[in-house]
Coordinates of C-alpha atoms in Angstrom, one line a residue:
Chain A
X1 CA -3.4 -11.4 -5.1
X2 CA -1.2 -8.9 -6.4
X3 CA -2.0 -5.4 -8.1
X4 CA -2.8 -5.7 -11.4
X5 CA -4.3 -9.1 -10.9
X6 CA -7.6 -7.8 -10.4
X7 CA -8.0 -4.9 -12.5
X8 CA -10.4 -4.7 -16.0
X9 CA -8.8 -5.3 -19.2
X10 CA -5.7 -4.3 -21.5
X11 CA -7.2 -3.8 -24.5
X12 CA -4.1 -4.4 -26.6
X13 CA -1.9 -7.2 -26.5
X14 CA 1.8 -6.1 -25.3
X15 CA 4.6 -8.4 -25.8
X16 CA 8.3 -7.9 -24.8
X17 CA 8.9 -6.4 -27.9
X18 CA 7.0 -3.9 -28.1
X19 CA 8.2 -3.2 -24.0
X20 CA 11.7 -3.0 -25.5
X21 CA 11.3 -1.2 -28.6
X22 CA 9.4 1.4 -26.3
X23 CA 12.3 1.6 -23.9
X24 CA 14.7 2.5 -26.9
X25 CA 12.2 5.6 -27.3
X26 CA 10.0 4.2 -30.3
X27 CA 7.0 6.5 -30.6
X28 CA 4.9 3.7 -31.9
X29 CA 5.7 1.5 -29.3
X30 CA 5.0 3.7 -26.7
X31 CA 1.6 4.6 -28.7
X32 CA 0.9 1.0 -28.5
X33 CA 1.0 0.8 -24.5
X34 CA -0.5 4.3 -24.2
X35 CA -3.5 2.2 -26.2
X36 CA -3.4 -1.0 -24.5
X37 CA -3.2 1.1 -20.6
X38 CA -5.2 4.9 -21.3
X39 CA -8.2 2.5 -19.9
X40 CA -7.2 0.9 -17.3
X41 CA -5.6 4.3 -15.7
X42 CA -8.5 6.5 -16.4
X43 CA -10.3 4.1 -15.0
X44 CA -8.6 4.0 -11.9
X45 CA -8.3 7.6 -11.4
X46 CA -12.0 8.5 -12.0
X47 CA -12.3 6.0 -9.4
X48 CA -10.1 7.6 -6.7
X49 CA -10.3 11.1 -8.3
X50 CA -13.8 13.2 -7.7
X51 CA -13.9 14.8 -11.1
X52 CA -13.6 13.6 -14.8
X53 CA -11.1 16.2 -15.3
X54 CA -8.8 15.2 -12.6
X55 CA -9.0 11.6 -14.4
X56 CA -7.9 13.0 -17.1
X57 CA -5.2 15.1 -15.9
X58 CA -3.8 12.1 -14.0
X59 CA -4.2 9.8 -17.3
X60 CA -2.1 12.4 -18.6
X61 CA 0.4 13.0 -16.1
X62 CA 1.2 8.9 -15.4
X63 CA 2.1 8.8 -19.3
X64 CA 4.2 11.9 -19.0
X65 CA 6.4 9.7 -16.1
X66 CA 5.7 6.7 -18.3
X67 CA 7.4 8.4 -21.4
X68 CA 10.3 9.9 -19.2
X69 CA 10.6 6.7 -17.0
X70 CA 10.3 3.6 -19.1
X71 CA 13.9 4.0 -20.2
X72 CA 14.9 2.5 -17.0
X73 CA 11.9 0.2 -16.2
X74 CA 14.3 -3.2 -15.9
X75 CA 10.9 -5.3 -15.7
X76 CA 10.0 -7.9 -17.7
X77 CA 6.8 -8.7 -19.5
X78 CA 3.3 -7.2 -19.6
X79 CA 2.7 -7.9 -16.4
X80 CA 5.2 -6.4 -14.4
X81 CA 4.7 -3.4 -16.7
X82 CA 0.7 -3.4 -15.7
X83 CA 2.0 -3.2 -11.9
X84 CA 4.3 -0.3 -12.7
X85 CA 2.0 1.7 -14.5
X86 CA -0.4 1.2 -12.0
X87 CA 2.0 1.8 -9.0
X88 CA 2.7 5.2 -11.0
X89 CA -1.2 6.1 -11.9
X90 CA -2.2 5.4 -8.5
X91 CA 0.8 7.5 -7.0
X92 CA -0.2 10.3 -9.0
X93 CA -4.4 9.9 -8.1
X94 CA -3.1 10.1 -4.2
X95 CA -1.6 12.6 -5.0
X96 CA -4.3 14.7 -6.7
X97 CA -6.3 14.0 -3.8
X98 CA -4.0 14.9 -0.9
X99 CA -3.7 18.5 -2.4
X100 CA -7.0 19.1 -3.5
X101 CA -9.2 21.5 -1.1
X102 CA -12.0 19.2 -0.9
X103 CA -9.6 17.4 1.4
X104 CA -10.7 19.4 4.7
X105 CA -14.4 18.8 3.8
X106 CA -13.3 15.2 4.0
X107 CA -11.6 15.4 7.2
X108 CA -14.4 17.4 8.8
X109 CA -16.8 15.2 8.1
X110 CA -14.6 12.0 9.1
X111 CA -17.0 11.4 12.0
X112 CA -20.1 11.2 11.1
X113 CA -21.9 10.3 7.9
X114 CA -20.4 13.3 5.8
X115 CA -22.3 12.4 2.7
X116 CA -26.2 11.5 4.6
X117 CA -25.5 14.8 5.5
X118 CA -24.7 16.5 2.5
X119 CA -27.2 14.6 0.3
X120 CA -30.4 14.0 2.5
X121 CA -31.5 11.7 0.0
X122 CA -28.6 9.1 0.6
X123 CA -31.0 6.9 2.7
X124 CA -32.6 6.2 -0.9
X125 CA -31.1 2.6 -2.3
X126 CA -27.8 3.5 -4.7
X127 CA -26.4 1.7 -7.1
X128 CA -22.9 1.2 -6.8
X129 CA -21.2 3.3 -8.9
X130 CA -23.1 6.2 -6.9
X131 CA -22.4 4.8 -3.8
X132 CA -18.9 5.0 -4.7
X133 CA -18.9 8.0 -6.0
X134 CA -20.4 9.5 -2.6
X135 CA -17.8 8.0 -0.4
X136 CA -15.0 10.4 1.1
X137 CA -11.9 10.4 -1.1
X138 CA -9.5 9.0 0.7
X139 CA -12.3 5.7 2.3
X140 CA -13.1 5.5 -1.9
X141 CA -9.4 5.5 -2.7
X142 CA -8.7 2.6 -0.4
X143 CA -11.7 0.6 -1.2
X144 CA -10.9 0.9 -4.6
X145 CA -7.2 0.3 -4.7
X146 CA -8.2 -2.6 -2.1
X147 CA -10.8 -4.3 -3.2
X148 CA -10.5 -3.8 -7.1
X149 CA -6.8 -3.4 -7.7
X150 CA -5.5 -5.9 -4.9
X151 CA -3.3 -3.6 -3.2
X152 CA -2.2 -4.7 0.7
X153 CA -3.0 -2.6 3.4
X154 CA 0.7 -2.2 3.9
X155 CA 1.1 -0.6 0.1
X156 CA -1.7 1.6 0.4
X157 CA -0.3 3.3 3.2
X158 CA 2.6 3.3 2.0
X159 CA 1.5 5.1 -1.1
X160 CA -0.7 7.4 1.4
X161 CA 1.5 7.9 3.6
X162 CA -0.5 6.8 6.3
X163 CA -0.3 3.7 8.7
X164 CA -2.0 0.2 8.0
X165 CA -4.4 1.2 10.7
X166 CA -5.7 4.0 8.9
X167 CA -5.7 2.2 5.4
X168 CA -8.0 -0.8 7.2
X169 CA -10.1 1.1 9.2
X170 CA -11.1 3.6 6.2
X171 CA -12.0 0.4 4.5
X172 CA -14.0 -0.8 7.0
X173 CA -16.0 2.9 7.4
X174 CA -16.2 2.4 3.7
X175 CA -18.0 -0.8 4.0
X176 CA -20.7 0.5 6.7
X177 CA -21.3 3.2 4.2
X178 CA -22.0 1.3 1.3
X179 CA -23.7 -1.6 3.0
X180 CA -26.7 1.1 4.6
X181 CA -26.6 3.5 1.1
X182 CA -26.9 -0.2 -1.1
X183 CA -30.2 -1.2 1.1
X184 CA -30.6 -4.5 0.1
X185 CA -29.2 -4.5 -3.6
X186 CA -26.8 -6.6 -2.6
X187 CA -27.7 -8.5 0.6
Chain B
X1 CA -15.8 -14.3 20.4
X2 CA -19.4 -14.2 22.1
X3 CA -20.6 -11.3 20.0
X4 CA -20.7 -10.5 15.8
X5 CA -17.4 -9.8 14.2
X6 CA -16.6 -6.0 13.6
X7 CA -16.5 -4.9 10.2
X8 CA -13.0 -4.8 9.8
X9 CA -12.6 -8.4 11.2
X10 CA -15.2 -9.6 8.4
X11 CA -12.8 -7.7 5.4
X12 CA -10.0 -9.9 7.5
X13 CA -11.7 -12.9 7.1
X14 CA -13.2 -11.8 3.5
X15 CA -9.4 -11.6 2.4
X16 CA -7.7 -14.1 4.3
X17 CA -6.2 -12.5 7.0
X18 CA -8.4 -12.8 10.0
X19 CA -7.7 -13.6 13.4
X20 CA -8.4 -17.2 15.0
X21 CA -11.1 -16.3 17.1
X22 CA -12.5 -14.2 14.2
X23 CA -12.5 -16.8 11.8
X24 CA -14.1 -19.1 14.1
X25 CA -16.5 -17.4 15.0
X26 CA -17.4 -17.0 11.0
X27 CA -17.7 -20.7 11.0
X28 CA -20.2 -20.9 13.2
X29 CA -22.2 -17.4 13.3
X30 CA -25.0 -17.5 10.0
X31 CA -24.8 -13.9 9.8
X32 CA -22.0 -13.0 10.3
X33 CA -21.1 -15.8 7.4
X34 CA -23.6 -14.1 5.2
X35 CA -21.9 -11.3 5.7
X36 CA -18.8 -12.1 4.6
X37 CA -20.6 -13.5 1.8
X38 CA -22.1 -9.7 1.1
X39 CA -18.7 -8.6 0.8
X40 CA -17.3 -10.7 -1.4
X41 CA -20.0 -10.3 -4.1
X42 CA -19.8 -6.3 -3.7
X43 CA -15.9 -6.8 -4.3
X44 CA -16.8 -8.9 -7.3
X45 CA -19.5 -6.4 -8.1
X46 CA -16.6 -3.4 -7.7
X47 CA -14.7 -5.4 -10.2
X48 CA -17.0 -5.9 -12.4
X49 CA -17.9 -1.9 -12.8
X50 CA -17.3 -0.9 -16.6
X51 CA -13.9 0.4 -18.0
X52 CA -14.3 3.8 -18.7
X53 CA -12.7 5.7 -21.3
X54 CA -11.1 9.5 -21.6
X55 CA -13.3 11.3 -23.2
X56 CA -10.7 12.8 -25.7
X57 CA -7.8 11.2 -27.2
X58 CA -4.4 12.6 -24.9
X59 CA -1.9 10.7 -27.1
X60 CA -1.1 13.6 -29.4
X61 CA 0.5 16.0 -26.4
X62 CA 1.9 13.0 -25.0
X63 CA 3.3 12.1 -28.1
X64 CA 5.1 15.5 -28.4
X65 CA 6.6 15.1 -24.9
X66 CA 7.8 11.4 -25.9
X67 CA 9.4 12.6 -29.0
X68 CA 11.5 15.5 -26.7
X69 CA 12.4 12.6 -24.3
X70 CA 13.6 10.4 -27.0
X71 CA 15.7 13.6 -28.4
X72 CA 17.1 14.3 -25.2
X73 CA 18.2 10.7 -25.0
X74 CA 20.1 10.3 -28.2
X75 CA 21.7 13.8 -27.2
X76 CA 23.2 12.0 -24.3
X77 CA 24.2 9.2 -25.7
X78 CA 25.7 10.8 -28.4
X79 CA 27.1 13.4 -25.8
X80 CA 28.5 10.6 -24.2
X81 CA 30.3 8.4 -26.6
X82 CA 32.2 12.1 -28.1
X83 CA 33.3 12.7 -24.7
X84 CA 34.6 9.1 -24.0
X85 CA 36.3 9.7 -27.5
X86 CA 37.4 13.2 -26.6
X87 CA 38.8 12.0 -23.3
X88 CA 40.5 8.7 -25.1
X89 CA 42.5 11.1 -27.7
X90 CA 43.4 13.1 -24.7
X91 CA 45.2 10.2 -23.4
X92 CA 46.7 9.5 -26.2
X93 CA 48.3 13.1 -26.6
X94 CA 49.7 13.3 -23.2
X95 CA 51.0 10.2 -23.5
X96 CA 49.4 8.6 -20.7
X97 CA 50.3 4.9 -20.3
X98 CA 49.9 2.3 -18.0
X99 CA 52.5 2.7 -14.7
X100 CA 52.6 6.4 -15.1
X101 CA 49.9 7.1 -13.1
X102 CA 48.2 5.7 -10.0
X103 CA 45.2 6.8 -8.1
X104 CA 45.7 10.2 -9.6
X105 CA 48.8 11.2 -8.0
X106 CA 52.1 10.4 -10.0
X107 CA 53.6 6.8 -9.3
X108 CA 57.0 7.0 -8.2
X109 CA 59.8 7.2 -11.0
X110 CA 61.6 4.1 -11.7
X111 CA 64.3 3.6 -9.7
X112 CA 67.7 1.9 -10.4
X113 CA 68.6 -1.3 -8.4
X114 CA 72.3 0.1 -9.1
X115 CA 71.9 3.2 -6.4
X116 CA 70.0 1.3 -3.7
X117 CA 73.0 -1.4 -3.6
X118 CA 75.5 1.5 -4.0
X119 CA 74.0 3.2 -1.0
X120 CA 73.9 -0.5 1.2
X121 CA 77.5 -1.0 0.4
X122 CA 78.5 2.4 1.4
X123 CA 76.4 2.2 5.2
X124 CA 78.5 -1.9 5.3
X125 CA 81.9 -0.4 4.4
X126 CA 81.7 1.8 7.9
X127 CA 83.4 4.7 9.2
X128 CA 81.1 7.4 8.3
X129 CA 80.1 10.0 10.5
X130 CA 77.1 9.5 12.4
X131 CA 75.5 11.8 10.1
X132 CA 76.8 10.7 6.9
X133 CA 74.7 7.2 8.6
X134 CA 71.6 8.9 9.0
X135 CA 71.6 10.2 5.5
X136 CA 73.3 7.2 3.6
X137 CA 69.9 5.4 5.5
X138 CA 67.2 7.9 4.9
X139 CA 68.2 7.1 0.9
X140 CA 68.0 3.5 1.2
X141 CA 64.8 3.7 2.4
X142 CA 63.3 6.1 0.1
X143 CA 65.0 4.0 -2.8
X144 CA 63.1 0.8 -1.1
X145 CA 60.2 3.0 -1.1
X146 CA 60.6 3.9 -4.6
X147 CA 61.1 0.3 -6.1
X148 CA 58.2 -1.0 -4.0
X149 CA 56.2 1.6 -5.5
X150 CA 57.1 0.9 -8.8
X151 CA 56.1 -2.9 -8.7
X152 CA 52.5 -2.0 -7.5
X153 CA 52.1 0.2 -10.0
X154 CA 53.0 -2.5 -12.7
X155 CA 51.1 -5.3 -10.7
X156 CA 47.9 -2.5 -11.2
X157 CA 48.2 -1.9 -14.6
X158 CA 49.7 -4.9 -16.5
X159 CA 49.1 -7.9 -13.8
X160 CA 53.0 -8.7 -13.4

C-alpha cells in the first residue's frame, strides 16, 4: 500500500489536463489543485504538527514549493501528483517539528509516559483524536504517516532522518500509548 | 515463541511483515490474534478521522507567488530564445562555418596535397645534408598532420 492510497479525499476531480496546463504556469489550474489538495495537506499537517497554525503555515509553505516546483514534476496523472504533494507536505510537517522547541520536551520525556505525566487525567478513556493529539510529535508523526498515509518504515526515516529502528519502535511506543489512554473504546 | 508477541511484532504481523515464528504464534495465540485485530480497526478508525479544513482561505497569497513564478518563467524563456538568437547572428557575422572550428581550438588550415608530395620527392631524390633530412622530414610530417586534421574536421561537421 503506497502513500496516498490511504489518505481522505480529493475533493476535486484532477485530470492530466488540468496537471499540464498547471505546469505551463496557469493560475487557474493551479487554483484547481490548490482546491482539490488544501484538505488533504492540512489535514496531514494538523496531524503531525501540534498547533493549527503550524498547519497552516505548512499548508501554505507545500503550495509555495508546489507553485515553484510543478514546472518540473515529470509525473503523470492525479495519482502520482497526490504522492508528490504529499511527499512534499510531509517533508515540510518533519520539518516544522524537528525545529520546533517543544522538541526537547519530547525527547525528555522519551522514557516514560511524558503525557500521564503532564496531564494526570490521561488515565481517563480518550477518544482518538485526543489520544492522538497527546502523543509525542515525532511517535504521532510516525503513526500517522504509517498507519494513515501508508508510508514504509524505510520512507519515514528517510524523511526523518532517522533509522527504520527508530521509525518502528516509535510506532510501537505509540501503540502502548493509545491502547492504555483508549481503555476499552476500541478493544 | 512460548510467550505473547511484542508490540512491534503485532504492527509486523498487522502489516504483513512479521517474522515466521511471530506469525505463528498469531495463529495460534487468541489474544494475541485479538490483538492484532485491535490494531487494525484503530488504523481503520485513524483513517476514518474527518478531513479538516484551513480555517481561512490561503489561495490569494499563494496566488500572488504563483503569478511571480509564472513571470519569472516566461522571462527565461523569453531570455533564452534572444540569446540563442543573439548567439546564432553572432555566427553568422563572424562567419563561423562548419570545418573552421573544432573543439574550440582552430582546426588546422587546409593543406595542399601539392607541398606534402613536393617535400617526399625532395627527401627520395637524396643528397641533402643530414640536416636539410631532418627538416625536409619534420615538414612532411606536420603536412600529414595537417591533412589528417583536416579530414576529421570535415568527417565532424559534414559526415564525409
Amino acid at each position: 500500500m503506497g502513500p496516498g492510497v490511504l489518505t481522505p479525499t480529493v475533493g476535486t476531480v484532477l485530470d492530466d489536463l488540468a496537471i499540464q496546463r498547471a505546469r505551463a504556469g496557469d493560475l487557474d489550474a493551479l487554483e484547481r489543485i490548490y482546491r482539490a489538495y488544501e484538505g488533504t495537506v492540512y489535514t496531514l499537517a494538523r496531524r503531525i504538527c501540534r498547533t493549527a497554525e503550524d498547519a497552516e503555515d505548512v499548508l501554505q509553505e507545500t503550495f509555495f514549493e508546489v507553485c515553484r516546483s510543478i514546472g518540473g514534476f515529470r509525473g503523470s496523472g492525479p495519482g502520482s501528483l497526490t504522492a508528490w504533494i504529499k511527499r512534499v507536505a510531509s517533508s515540510k510537517a518533519l520539518m516544522r517539528i524537528r525545529r520546533e522547541k517543544y522538541r526537547e520536551t519530547d525527547e525528555l520525556f522519551e522514557d516514560g509516559d511524558a503525557v500521564a505525566r503532564r496531564d494526570p487525567d490521561v488515565a481517563l478513556t480518550l477518544d482518538l483524536e485526543q489520544a492522538l493529539a497527546r502523543l509525542p510529535d515525532r511517535s504521532r508523526a510516525v503513526v500517522w504517516m504509517h498507519d494513515v498515509e501508508g508510508y514504509t518504515h524505510e520512507d519515514i526515516a528517510e524523511m526523518m532522518g532517522m533509522t527504520v529502528s527508530f521509525s518502528k519502535s516509535q510506532l510501537a511506543r505509540a501503540h502502548a500509548r493509545l491502547k492504555t489512554w483508549l481503555g476499552e473504546e476500541h478493544r | 515463541m512460548t510467550q505473547h508477541c511484542t508490540m512491534e511484532d503485532l504492527l509486523a504481523v498487522r502489516d504483513g511483515e512479521g517474522t515466521a515464528a511471530a506469525r505463528r504464534h498469531v495463529d495460534e495465540c487468541p489474544a494475541c490474534r485479538a490483538e492484532v485485530d485491535r490494531l487494525h480497526q484503530v488504523a481503520a478508525a485513524l483513517r476514518a478521522l474527518p478531513v479538516q479544513r484551513p480555517p481561512r482561505d490561503r489561495w490569494p497569497e499563494l496566488r500572488a507567488v504563483a503569478a511571480g513564478v509564472g513571470r519569472r518563467r516566461r522571462r527565461w524563456i523569453a531570455t533564452g530564445w534572444v540569446s540563442l538568437a543573439a548567439a546564432a547572428a553572432l555566427a553568422v557575422i563572424l562567419g563561423v562555418r562548419p570545418g573552421r572550428w573544432s573543439g574550440g581550438q582552430m582546426a588546422a588550415q587546409p593543406v595542399s596535397l601539392d607541398s606534402l608530395v613536393a617535400a617526399s620527392q625532395q627527401l627520395q631524390r637524396g643528397g641533402a645534408s643530414r640536416d636539410e633530412v631532418l627538416r625536409l622530414w619534420q615538414q612532411r610530417v606536420q603536412l600529414m598532420n595537417q591533412l589528417v586534421n583536416v579530414h576529421v574536421t570535415r568527417a565532424a561537421y559534414v559526415g564525409l
